[in-house]
N, CA, C and O atoms as CSV, one atom per row, in Angstrom:
chain,resi,resn,atom,element,x,y,z
A,1,MET,N,N,0.987,-1.095,-0.471
A,1,MET,CA,C,0.027,0.240,0.181
A,1,MET,C,C,1.039,1.465,0.165
A,1,MET,O,O,2.142,1.445,0.711
A,2,LYS,N,N,0.685,2.172,-0.302
A,2,LYS,CA,C,1.112,3.171,-0.570
A,2,LYS,C,C,0.499,4.602,-0.068
A,2,LYS,O,O,-0.718,4.791,-0.045
A,3,LEU,N,N,1.185,5.317,0.221
A,3,LEU,CA,C,0.888,6.409,1.661
A,3,LEU,C,C,0.390,7.291,0.852
A,3,LEU,O,O,1.041,7.340,-0.191
A,4,LYS,N,N,-0.642,8.136,0.893
A,4,LYS,CA,C,-1.394,9.399,-0.069
A,4,LYS,C,C,-1.091,10.112,0.814
A,4,LYS,O,O,-1.298,10.033,2.025
A,5,LEU,N,N,-0.226,11.347,-0.218
A,5,LEU,CA,C,0.141,12.730,0.409
A,5,LEU,C,C,-0.752,13.592,0.344
A,5,LEU,O,O,-1.235,13.644,-0.787
A,6,PRO,N,N,-1.277,14.434,1.196
A,6,PRO,CA,C,-2.214,15.286,0.773
A,6,PRO,C,C,-1.965,16.682,0.065
A,6,PRO,O,O,-1.286,17.588,0.548
A,7,PRO,N,N,-2.881,16.727,-1.640
A,7,PRO,CA,C,-1.722,18.375,-2.301
A,7,PRO,C,C,-1.806,18.875,-1.686
A,7,PRO,O,O,-2.474,19.010,-0.661
A,8,GLY,N,N,-0.689,19.555,-2.488
A,8,GLY,CA,C,-0.317,21.078,-2.475
A,8,GLY,C,C,0.931,20.564,-2.504
A,8,GLY,O,O,1.269,19.386,-2.618
A,9,ASP,N,N,2.002,22.143,-2.324
A,9,ASP,CA,C,3.195,22.125,-2.662
A,9,ASP,C,C,4.007,22.488,-1.141
A,9,ASP,O,O,4.224,23.572,-0.598
A,10,PHE,N,N,4.354,21.025,-0.715
A,10,PHE,CA,C,5.339,21.900,1.169
A,10,PHE,C,C,6.414,21.381,1.161
A,10,PHE,O,O,6.891,20.333,0.725
A,11,GLY,N,N,6.956,22.740,2.012
A,11,GLY,CA,C,8.726,22.679,2.209
A,11,GLY,C,C,8.913,21.204,2.787
A,11,GLY,O,O,9.782,20.415,2.415
A,12,ALA,N,N,8.009,20.988,3.699
A,12,ALA,CA,C,8.442,19.242,4.281
A,12,ALA,C,C,7.405,18.411,4.969
A,12,ALA,O,O,6.290,18.311,4.458
A,13,TYR,N,N,7.599,18.006,5.725
A,13,TYR,CA,C,6.310,17.154,5.889
A,13,TYR,C,C,6.817,16.607,7.384
A,13,TYR,O,O,8.024,16.577,7.622
A,14,LEU,N,N,5.874,16.190,8.345
A,14,LEU,CA,C,6.074,16.198,9.682
A,14,LEU,C,C,5.608,14.669,9.666
A,14,LEU,O,O,4.830,14.115,8.889
A,15,PHE,N,N,5.966,14.408,10.217
A,15,PHE,CA,C,5.506,12.685,10.910
A,15,PHE,C,C,5.623,12.368,12.253
A,15,PHE,O,O,6.767,12.160,12.656
A,16,ASP,N,N,4.565,12.269,13.160
A,16,ASP,CA,C,4.703,11.394,14.886
A,16,ASP,C,C,5.262,9.947,14.272
A,16,ASP,O,O,4.828,9.258,13.350
A,17,CYS,N,N,6.509,9.755,15.244
A,17,CYS,CA,C,6.716,8.698,15.424
A,17,CYS,C,C,5.932,7.619,16.005
A,17,CYS,O,O,5.573,6.748,15.213
A,18,ASP,N,N,5.581,7.492,17.266
A,18,ASP,CA,C,4.543,6.723,18.157
A,18,ASP,C,C,3.469,6.489,17.570
A,18,ASP,O,O,2.518,7.269,17.534
A,19,GLY,N,N,3.521,5.283,17.002
A,19,GLY,CA,C,2.280,5.488,16.234
A,19,GLY,C,C,1.810,5.520,14.837
A,19,GLY,O,O,0.618,5.365,14.570
A,20,THR,N,N,2.937,5.765,13.718
A,20,THR,CA,C,2.655,7.380,12.546
A,20,THR,C,C,4.042,5.901,11.830
A,20,THR,O,O,3.843,4.854,11.214
A,21,ILE,N,N,4.997,6.394,12.201
A,21,ILE,CA,C,6.574,5.766,11.572
A,21,ILE,C,C,6.806,4.315,12.071
A,21,ILE,O,O,6.894,3.279,11.411
A,22,ALA,N,N,6.909,4.580,13.882
A,22,ALA,CA,C,6.746,3.065,14.517
A,22,ALA,C,C,5.101,2.878,14.818
A,22,ALA,O,O,4.268,3.554,15.421
A,23,ASP,N,N,5.062,1.206,13.849
A,23,ASP,CA,C,3.898,0.965,15.005
A,23,ASP,C,C,3.307,0.026,16.061
A,23,ASP,O,O,2.872,-1.111,16.240
A,24,SER,N,N,3.531,1.077,16.588
A,24,SER,CA,C,3.965,0.828,18.229
A,24,SER,C,C,2.147,0.654,18.681
A,24,SER,O,O,2.035,-0.511,19.063
A,25,MET,N,N,1.200,1.136,18.740
A,25,MET,CA,C,0.088,0.862,18.986
A,25,MET,C,C,-0.097,-0.696,19.570
A,25,MET,O,O,-0.382,-0.942,20.742
A,26,PRO,N,N,0.078,-1.513,18.724
A,26,PRO,CA,C,-0.351,-2.751,18.882
A,26,PRO,C,C,0.348,-3.140,20.254
A,26,PRO,O,O,-0.300,-3.800,21.065
A,27,LEU,N,N,1.619,-2.761,20.532
A,27,LEU,CA,C,2.853,-3.246,21.899
A,27,LEU,C,C,2.408,-2.462,22.629
A,27,LEU,O,O,3.070,-2.594,23.658
A,28,HIS,N,N,1.279,-1.267,22.857
A,28,HIS,CA,C,1.170,-0.359,23.944
A,28,HIS,C,C,-0.005,-1.435,24.177
A,28,HIS,O,O,0.000,-2.116,25.202
A,29,TYR,N,N,-0.947,-1.564,23.266
A,29,TYR,CA,C,-1.930,-2.566,23.391
A,29,TYR,C,C,-1.720,-3.659,24.700
A,29,TYR,O,O,-2.506,-3.743,25.643
A,30,ILE,N,N,-0.506,-4.452,24.537
A,30,ILE,CA,C,0.195,-5.492,24.477
A,30,ILE,C,C,0.886,-5.529,25.915
A,30,ILE,O,O,1.311,-6.547,26.462
A,31,ALA,N,N,0.917,-4.304,26.396
A,31,ALA,CA,C,1.493,-3.670,27.791
A,31,ALA,C,C,0.610,-3.116,28.658
A,31,ALA,O,O,0.790,-2.919,29.860
A,32,TRP,N,N,-0.389,-2.862,27.983
A,32,TRP,CA,C,-2.002,-2.179,28.649
A,32,TRP,C,C,-2.783,-3.771,29.354
A,32,TRP,O,O,-2.866,-4.121,30.531
A,33,GLN,N,N,-3.370,-4.623,27.810
A,33,GLN,CA,C,-3.369,-6.138,29.088
A,33,GLN,C,C,-2.407,-6.252,30.067
A,33,GLN,O,O,-2.667,-6.048,31.253
A,34,LYS,N,N,-1.342,-6.554,29.673
A,34,LYS,CA,C,-0.280,-6.957,30.903
A,34,LYS,C,C,-0.772,-6.854,31.912
A,34,LYS,O,O,-1.259,-7.631,32.734
A,35,ALA,N,N,-0.537,-5.161,31.778
A,35,ALA,CA,C,-0.818,-4.392,33.677
A,35,ALA,C,C,-1.867,-4.097,33.801
A,35,ALA,O,O,-1.625,-3.077,34.446
A,36,LEU,N,N,-2.660,-4.107,33.750
A,36,LEU,CA,C,-4.363,-3.986,33.769
A,36,LEU,C,C,-4.834,-5.633,33.951
A,36,LEU,O,O,-5.111,-6.033,35.082
A,37,GLY,N,N,-4.890,-6.341,33.052
A,37,GLY,CA,C,-4.625,-7.554,33.429
A,37,GLY,C,C,-3.982,-7.668,35.136
A,37,GLY,O,O,-4.352,-8.792,35.475
A,38,GLU,N,N,-3.320,-7.132,36.170
A,38,GLU,CA,C,-3.162,-7.484,36.787
A,38,GLU,C,C,-3.304,-7.167,37.925
A,38,GLU,O,O,-2.558,-7.500,38.846
A,39,TRP,N,N,-4.810,-6.112,38.047
A,39,TRP,CA,C,-5.597,-5.245,38.942
A,39,TRP,C,C,-7.094,-5.948,38.261
A,39,TRP,O,O,-8.254,-5.600,38.482
A,40,ASN,N,N,-6.695,-6.802,37.570
A,40,ASN,CA,C,-8.455,-7.901,36.932
A,40,ASN,C,C,-8.815,-6.514,35.971
A,40,ASN,O,O,-10.043,-6.464,36.022
A,41,CYS,N,N,-8.417,-5.553,35.259
A,41,CYS,CA,C,-9.187,-4.571,34.408
A,41,CYS,C,C,-9.224,-4.489,33.140
A,41,CYS,O,O,-8.371,-4.063,32.362
A,42,GLU,N,N,-10.675,-5.093,32.873
A,42,GLU,CA,C,-10.426,-5.130,30.789
A,42,GLU,C,C,-10.632,-4.081,30.355
A,42,GLU,O,O,-11.195,-3.155,30.938
A,43,PHE,N,N,-10.083,-4.093,28.979
A,43,PHE,CA,C,-9.558,-2.734,28.115
A,43,PHE,C,C,-9.833,-3.105,27.375
A,43,PHE,O,O,-8.940,-3.882,27.038
A,44,GLU,N,N,-11.140,-3.154,26.228
A,44,GLU,CA,C,-11.235,-3.558,24.744
A,44,GLU,C,C,-10.676,-2.307,24.181
A,44,GLU,O,O,-10.647,-1.096,24.403
A,45,GLU,N,N,-9.971,-3.771,22.802
A,45,GLU,CA,C,-8.858,-3.263,22.000
A,45,GLU,C,C,-9.532,-1.814,21.100
A,45,GLU,O,O,-8.953,-0.883,20.541
A,46,LYS,N,N,-10.472,-2.022,21.209
A,46,LYS,CA,C,-11.557,-1.509,20.263
A,46,LYS,C,C,-11.413,-0.004,20.992
A,46,LYS,O,O,-10.995,1.012,20.436
A,47,LEU,N,N,-11.813,-0.111,22.215
A,47,LEU,CA,C,-11.836,1.892,23.622
A,47,LEU,C,C,-9.998,1.911,23.710
A,47,LEU,O,O,-9.471,3.008,23.895
A,48,PHE,N,N,-9.401,1.078,23.616
A,48,PHE,CA,C,-8.154,1.315,23.293
A,48,PHE,C,C,-7.683,1.850,22.302
A,48,PHE,O,O,-6.529,2.279,22.300
A,49,TYR,N,N,-8.507,1.934,21.235
A,49,TYR,CA,C,-7.592,2.310,19.828
A,49,TYR,C,C,-8.671,3.828,19.814
A,49,TYR,O,O,-8.097,4.844,19.422
A,50,ALA,N,N,-9.816,3.941,20.126
A,50,ALA,CA,C,-10.740,5.280,20.580
A,50,ALA,C,C,-9.874,5.757,21.832
A,50,ALA,O,O,-10.160,6.948,21.964
A,51,TRP,N,N,-9.310,5.537,22.434
A,51,TRP,CA,C,-8.576,6.721,23.605
A,51,TRP,C,C,-7.382,6.963,23.412
A,51,TRP,O,O,-6.697,7.592,24.219
A,52,GLY,N,N,-6.911,6.455,22.204
A,52,GLY,CA,C,-5.742,7.080,21.626
A,52,GLY,C,C,-4.893,7.905,21.865
A,52,GLY,O,O,-5.615,8.819,22.264
A,53,GLY,N,N,-3.602,8.389,21.941
A,53,GLY,CA,C,-3.950,9.404,22.787
A,53,GLY,C,C,-3.848,10.238,24.298
A,53,GLY,O,O,-3.236,11.064,24.976
A,54,MET,N,N,-4.651,9.566,24.235
A,54,MET,CA,C,-5.256,9.605,25.832
A,54,MET,C,C,-4.132,9.765,26.586
A,54,MET,O,O,-3.212,9.012,26.267
A,55,PRO,N,N,-3.851,10.766,27.789
A,55,PRO,CA,C,-3.032,10.616,28.852
A,55,PRO,C,C,-2.936,9.345,30.108
A,55,PRO,O,O,-3.858,9.127,30.893
A,56,ILE,N,N,-1.815,8.697,30.096
A,56,ILE,CA,C,-1.850,7.628,30.664
A,56,ILE,C,C,-2.611,7.048,32.659
A,56,ILE,O,O,-2.990,5.994,33.170
A,57,ALA,N,N,-2.439,8.696,33.169
A,57,ALA,CA,C,-3.627,8.776,34.276
A,57,ALA,C,C,-4.875,8.862,33.934
A,57,ALA,O,O,-5.632,8.060,34.481
A,58,GLU,N,N,-5.406,9.752,33.036
A,58,GLU,CA,C,-6.854,9.797,32.926
A,58,GLU,C,C,-7.179,8.134,32.508
A,58,GLU,O,O,-8.125,7.549,33.036
A,59,ILE,N,N,-6.117,7.333,31.316
A,59,ILE,CA,C,-6.858,5.938,30.845
A,59,ILE,C,C,-7.160,5.219,32.493
A,59,ILE,O,O,-8.150,4.641,32.939
A,60,ILE,N,N,-6.223,5.460,32.928
A,60,ILE,CA,C,-6.386,4.279,34.596
A,60,ILE,C,C,-7.160,5.318,35.325
A,60,ILE,O,O,-7.955,4.548,35.862
A,61,SER,N,N,-7.408,6.131,35.614
A,61,SER,CA,C,-8.580,6.990,36.421
A,61,SER,C,C,-10.130,6.351,35.707
A,61,SER,O,O,-11.135,5.829,36.190
A,62,THR,N,N,-9.715,6.690,34.420
A,62,THR,CA,C,-11.314,6.235,33.838
A,62,THR,C,C,-11.871,4.844,33.285
A,62,THR,O,O,-12.845,4.513,32.609
A,63,LEU,N,N,-10.579,4.052,34.013
A,63,LEU,CA,C,-10.987,2.457,33.952
A,63,LEU,C,C,-11.733,2.423,35.367
A,63,LEU,O,O,-12.832,1.881,35.477
A,64,ASN,N,N,-11.002,3.104,36.574
A,64,ASN,CA,C,-11.156,2.686,37.621
A,64,ASN,C,C,-12.596,2.959,38.092
A,64,ASN,O,O,-13.035,2.280,39.020
A,65,ALA,N,N,-13.583,4.180,37.350
A,65,ALA,CA,C,-14.315,4.963,37.634
A,65,ALA,C,C,-15.567,3.962,36.871
A,65,ALA,O,O,-16.686,3.635,37.269
A,66,ARG,N,N,-14.906,3.695,35.757
A,66,ARG,CA,C,-15.314,2.414,34.852
A,66,ARG,C,C,-15.797,0.869,35.567
A,66,ARG,O,O,-16.874,0.303,35.753
A,67,HIS,N,N,-14.628,0.619,35.789
A,67,HIS,CA,C,-15.241,-0.242,36.675
A,67,HIS,C,C,-15.145,-0.862,38.219
A,67,HIS,O,O,-14.954,-2.003,38.638
A,68,GLY,N,N,-15.368,0.437,38.876
A,68,GLY,CA,C,-15.163,0.573,40.439
A,68,GLY,C,C,-14.254,-0.187,41.014
A,68,GLY,O,O,-14.576,-0.960,41.916
A,69,LEU,N,N,-12.670,-0.048,40.468
A,69,LEU,CA,C,-11.376,-0.688,41.078
A,69,LEU,C,C,-10.979,1.004,41.561
A,69,LEU,O,O,-11.524,2.030,41.154
A,70,SER,N,N,-9.716,0.856,42.673
A,70,SER,CA,C,-9.212,1.929,42.828
A,70,SER,C,C,-7.397,1.483,42.693
A,70,SER,O,O,-6.635,1.670,43.642
A,71,MET,N,N,-6.968,0.928,41.453
A,71,MET,CA,C,-5.542,0.995,41.075
A,71,MET,C,C,-5.032,2.066,40.989
A,71,MET,O,O,-5.523,2.951,40.289
A,72,PRO,N,N,-3.908,2.225,41.699
A,72,PRO,CA,C,-2.915,3.460,41.801
A,72,PRO,C,C,-2.186,3.655,39.951
A,72,PRO,O,O,-1.516,2.987,39.163
A,73,ILE,N,N,-3.011,5.305,40.024
A,73,ILE,CA,C,-2.154,5.705,38.514
A,73,ILE,C,C,-1.213,5.305,38.915
A,73,ILE,O,O,-1.004,4.142,38.571
A,74,GLU,N,N,-0.084,5.978,39.860
A,74,GLU,CA,C,1.366,5.977,39.472
A,74,GLU,C,C,1.848,5.004,38.786
A,74,GLU,O,O,2.497,4.812,37.758
A,75,MET,N,N,1.246,4.307,39.826
A,75,MET,CA,C,2.341,2.518,40.172
A,75,MET,C,C,1.845,1.098,38.897
A,75,MET,O,O,2.470,0.087,38.575
A,76,VAL,N,N,0.424,1.641,38.424
A,76,VAL,CA,C,-0.434,1.162,37.112
A,76,VAL,C,C,0.732,1.537,35.927
A,76,VAL,O,O,1.526,0.806,35.335
A,77,SER,N,N,0.517,2.785,35.857
A,77,SER,CA,C,1.464,3.889,34.961
A,77,SER,C,C,2.414,3.498,34.587
A,77,SER,O,O,3.164,4.221,33.931
A,78,ARG,N,N,4.149,3.234,36.393
A,78,ARG,CA,C,5.004,3.227,35.878
A,78,ARG,C,C,4.965,1.354,35.514
A,78,ARG,O,O,6.077,0.869,35.303
A,79,ARG,N,N,3.809,0.423,35.450
A,79,ARG,CA,C,4.215,-0.585,34.964
A,79,ARG,C,C,3.982,-1.011,33.770
A,79,ARG,O,O,4.408,-1.964,33.118
A,80,LYS,N,N,3.005,0.099,33.504
A,80,LYS,CA,C,2.184,0.063,31.756
A,80,LYS,C,C,3.623,0.349,31.014
A,80,LYS,O,O,4.019,-0.381,30.105
A,81,GLU,N,N,4.237,1.286,31.408
A,81,GLU,CA,C,5.596,1.832,30.735
A,81,GLU,C,C,6.683,0.383,30.854
A,81,GLU,O,O,6.959,-0.528,30.074
A,82,SER,N,N,7.073,0.715,32.176
A,82,SER,CA,C,7.888,-0.277,32.259
A,82,SER,C,C,7.697,-1.900,30.758
A,82,SER,O,O,8.332,-1.974,29.706
A,83,LEU,N,N,6.989,-2.563,31.106
A,83,LEU,CA,C,6.209,-3.066,29.979
A,83,LEU,C,C,6.551,-3.144,28.935
A,83,LEU,O,O,7.181,-3.948,28.248
A,84,TYR,N,N,5.985,-2.012,28.799
A,84,TYR,CA,C,6.384,-1.924,26.694
A,84,TYR,C,C,7.266,-1.159,26.448
A,84,TYR,O,O,7.056,-0.293,25.599
A,85,PHE,N,N,8.468,-1.230,27.076
A,85,PHE,CA,C,9.349,-0.608,26.801
A,85,PHE,C,C,10.817,-2.202,26.912
A,85,PHE,O,O,11.981,-2.293,26.523
A,86,GLU,N,N,9.846,-3.158,27.654
A,86,GLU,CA,C,10.495,-4.487,27.415
A,86,GLU,C,C,9.828,-5.430,26.176
A,86,GLU,O,O,9.982,-6.649,26.106
A,87,LEU,N,N,8.858,-4.405,24.968
A,87,LEU,CA,C,8.202,-4.954,24.272
A,87,LEU,C,C,8.936,-4.570,22.896
A,87,LEU,O,O,8.974,-5.198,21.838
A,88,LEU,N,N,9.728,-2.858,23.385
A,88,LEU,CA,C,10.170,-2.803,21.956
A,88,LEU,C,C,11.261,-3.444,20.805
A,88,LEU,O,O,11.494,-2.949,19.702
A,89,PRO,N,N,11.909,-4.781,21.421
A,89,PRO,CA,C,12.244,-5.422,20.161
A,89,PRO,C,C,11.625,-5.161,19.600
A,89,PRO,O,O,11.798,-4.343,18.696
A,90,GLN,N,N,10.262,-5.922,19.953
A,90,GLN,CA,C,9.636,-6.245,18.262
A,90,GLN,C,C,8.699,-5.197,17.727
A,90,GLN,O,O,7.518,-5.332,17.406
A,91,LEU,N,N,9.533,-4.024,17.692
A,91,LEU,CA,C,9.028,-2.565,16.698
A,91,LEU,C,C,9.407,-2.402,15.797
A,91,LEU,O,O,10.562,-2.208,15.418
A,92,LYS,N,N,7.820,-2.493,14.940
A,92,LYS,CA,C,8.246,-3.008,13.603
A,92,LYS,C,C,8.272,-0.928,12.631
A,92,LYS,O,O,7.505,0.001,12.883
A,93,PRO,N,N,9.034,-0.945,11.966
A,93,PRO,CA,C,7.861,-0.031,10.891
A,93,PRO,C,C,6.725,0.345,10.444
A,93,PRO,O,O,6.161,-0.716,10.174
A,94,VAL,N,N,5.822,1.442,10.120
A,94,VAL,CA,C,4.890,1.273,9.016
A,94,VAL,C,C,5.548,1.312,7.463
A,94,VAL,O,O,5.661,2.494,7.140
A,95,ALA,N,N,5.907,0.625,6.646
A,95,ALA,CA,C,6.447,0.855,5.979
A,95,ALA,C,C,6.176,1.769,4.706
A,95,ALA,O,O,6.968,2.296,3.925
A,96,GLU,N,N,4.987,1.775,4.755
A,96,GLU,CA,C,4.633,3.165,3.837
A,96,GLU,C,C,4.711,4.759,4.276
A,96,GLU,O,O,4.524,5.569,3.368
A,97,VAL,N,N,4.914,5.153,5.306
A,97,VAL,CA,C,4.916,6.402,6.731
A,97,VAL,C,C,7.133,6.294,5.844
A,97,VAL,O,O,7.758,6.883,4.962
A,98,LEU,N,N,7.320,5.534,6.534
A,98,LEU,CA,C,8.322,5.110,6.437
A,98,LEU,C,C,9.381,5.347,5.303
A,98,LEU,O,O,10.580,5.596,5.433
A,99,GLY,N,N,8.400,5.162,3.790
A,99,GLY,CA,C,9.028,4.753,2.475
A,99,GLY,C,C,9.323,6.908,2.330
A,99,GLY,O,O,10.345,7.444,1.901
A,100,ILE,N,N,8.130,7.585,2.819
A,100,ILE,CA,C,7.928,8.632,2.281
A,100,ILE,C,C,8.931,9.381,3.242
A,100,ILE,O,O,9.626,10.307,2.824
A,101,SER,N,N,8.979,8.897,4.673
A,101,SER,CA,C,9.879,10.246,5.822
A,101,SER,C,C,11.588,9.956,6.154
A,101,SER,O,O,12.397,10.314,7.009
A,102,ARG,N,N,11.586,8.984,4.787
A,102,ARG,CA,C,13.359,9.113,5.051
A,102,ARG,C,C,13.482,10.155,3.491
A,102,ARG,O,O,12.733,10.258,2.519
A,103,PRO,N,N,14.807,10.809,3.856
A,103,PRO,CA,C,14.712,12.016,2.979
A,103,PRO,C,C,15.372,11.837,1.466
A,103,PRO,O,O,15.400,12.589,0.492
A,104,SER,N,N,16.058,10.077,1.787
A,104,SER,CA,C,16.628,10.226,0.377
A,104,SER,C,C,15.159,9.917,-0.212
A,104,SER,O,O,15.371,9.422,-1.319
A,105,THR,N,N,13.999,9.967,-0.026
A,105,THR,CA,C,13.033,8.831,-1.107
A,105,THR,C,C,12.412,10.116,-2.233
A,105,THR,O,O,12.154,9.999,-3.431
A,106,GLY,N,N,12.275,11.564,-1.174
A,106,GLY,CA,C,11.608,11.933,-2.072
A,106,GLY,C,C,12.119,13.417,-1.928
A,106,GLY,O,O,11.537,14.487,-1.753
A,107,GLY,N,N,13.607,13.010,-2.092
A,107,GLY,CA,C,13.794,14.893,-1.951
A,107,GLY,C,C,12.939,16.809,-1.499
A,107,GLY,O,O,12.833,17.927,-2.005
A,108,PHE,N,N,12.623,16.200,-0.494
A,108,PHE,CA,C,11.794,17.227,0.303
A,108,PHE,C,C,12.403,16.653,1.840
A,108,PHE,O,O,12.506,15.499,2.255
A,109,PRO,N,N,12.831,18.255,2.621
A,109,PRO,CA,C,12.715,17.396,4.380
A,109,PRO,C,C,11.610,17.104,4.787
A,109,PRO,O,O,10.498,17.478,4.415
A,110,SER,N,N,12.172,15.869,6.196
A,110,SER,CA,C,10.637,15.372,7.246
A,110,SER,C,C,10.701,15.565,7.895
A,110,SER,O,O,11.628,16.310,7.577
A,111,LEU,N,N,10.613,15.740,9.096
A,111,LEU,CA,C,10.496,15.788,10.078
A,111,LEU,C,C,10.047,14.867,11.309
A,111,LEU,O,O,8.875,15.109,11.597
A,112,SER,N,N,10.723,13.713,12.265
A,112,SER,CA,C,9.796,12.532,12.852
A,112,SER,C,C,9.189,13.632,13.993
A,112,SER,O,O,9.452,14.766,13.590
A,113,SER,N,N,8.533,13.665,15.160
A,113,SER,CA,C,8.428,13.739,16.245
A,113,SER,C,C,8.073,12.784,17.242
A,113,SER,O,O,7.677,11.671,16.896
A,114,GLN,N,N,8.205,13.201,18.832
A,114,GLN,CA,C,8.548,11.652,19.393
A,114,GLN,C,C,7.041,13.000,20.734
A,114,GLN,O,O,7.217,14.211,20.872
A,115,GLU,N,N,6.160,12.416,21.224
A,115,GLU,CA,C,5.481,13.035,22.552
A,115,GLU,C,C,6.380,12.179,24.047
A,115,GLU,O,O,7.245,11.334,24.279
A,116,ALA,N,N,5.577,12.980,24.637
A,116,ALA,CA,C,6.760,13.017,25.674
A,116,ALA,C,C,5.977,11.437,26.569
A,116,ALA,O,O,4.838,10.975,26.639
A,117,PRO,N,N,7.353,11.038,27.125
A,117,PRO,CA,C,7.005,9.831,27.881
A,117,PRO,C,C,5.609,9.624,28.789
A,117,PRO,O,O,5.518,10.715,29.352
A,118,GLY,N,N,4.666,8.949,29.160
A,118,GLY,CA,C,3.179,8.722,29.405
A,118,GLY,C,C,2.325,9.173,29.520
A,118,GLY,O,O,1.570,9.328,30.480
A,119,ASN,N,N,2.310,9.626,27.954
A,119,ASN,CA,C,0.964,10.391,27.562
A,119,ASN,C,C,0.409,9.167,26.602
A,119,ASN,O,O,-0.501,9.418,25.811
A,120,ARG,N,N,0.837,8.151,26.664
A,120,ARG,CA,C,0.011,7.249,26.049
A,120,ARG,C,C,-0.236,5.818,26.667
A,120,ARG,O,O,-0.982,5.021,26.100
């Protein structure tokens, strides 16, 4: 599949790294499943993707309210991030985006950005 770029004369493209250049969302979901499973908390995949970009603390707080739990936000947050970092060797690029984001492929500048840790 080839990524469609928007029409127009752009001087550069900006790509988010986490979830755009790197196919990290499945790894985030696995980490969430493991961390929340330790508290017997369900987190359906459809809901996970719907809440994409929501800060970790807000996700845990909202799940606490939904399921009548009292998971410690900071502890669960650290555990989820730790599990995610363990999974990083499995990280793969999104080929369609990577092909365009490489400077040698399009003759135009491209940049990548990354959210601050603890936001997913």
